[in-house]
Phi, psi and omega in degrees: 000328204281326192275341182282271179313336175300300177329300178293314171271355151302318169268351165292311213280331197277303188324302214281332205290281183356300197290271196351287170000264180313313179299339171274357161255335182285309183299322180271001170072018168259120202292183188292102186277089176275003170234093163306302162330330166257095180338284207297313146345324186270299239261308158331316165273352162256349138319312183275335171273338167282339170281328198304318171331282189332304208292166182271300210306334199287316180299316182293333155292331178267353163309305172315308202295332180283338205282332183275321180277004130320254185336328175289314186291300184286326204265333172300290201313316196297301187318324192270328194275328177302302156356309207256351163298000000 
């Protein structure tokens, strides 16, 4: 039971890094950089996830998103501490 809720808050929090991620590739628009070799292209596309870091829009989704793997995390806890009364 115990490897089971470690499990569940451990994937809301990997759940929550992933979506940020992505939304943060999605937002700096950066495609599949399929020629690794051209430097300036990579290096571009990481210009652009570093300005994105910078932005309110970005921070304001990901605040909801820690806030819902928060709420898992104390509702799990709360669940265990019940548990354990």
């Amino acid at each position: 039971m115990e490897m089971l809720l470690q499990l569940l808050v451990a994937g809301a929090w990997m759940f929550t890094l992933i979506n940020g991620l992505r939304r943060l590739v999605r937002l700096a628009r950066v495609s599949h950089l399929q020629r690794w070799d051209n430097t300036v292209r990579v290096r571009s596309g990481l210009n652009r996830i570093w300005w994105w870091l910078g932005q309110e829009e970005f921070w304001r989704m990901a605040r909801s998103d820690v806030a819902y793997a928060l709420q898992i995390s104390l509702l799990v806890f709360l669940f265990v501490w019940h548990m354990a009364n």
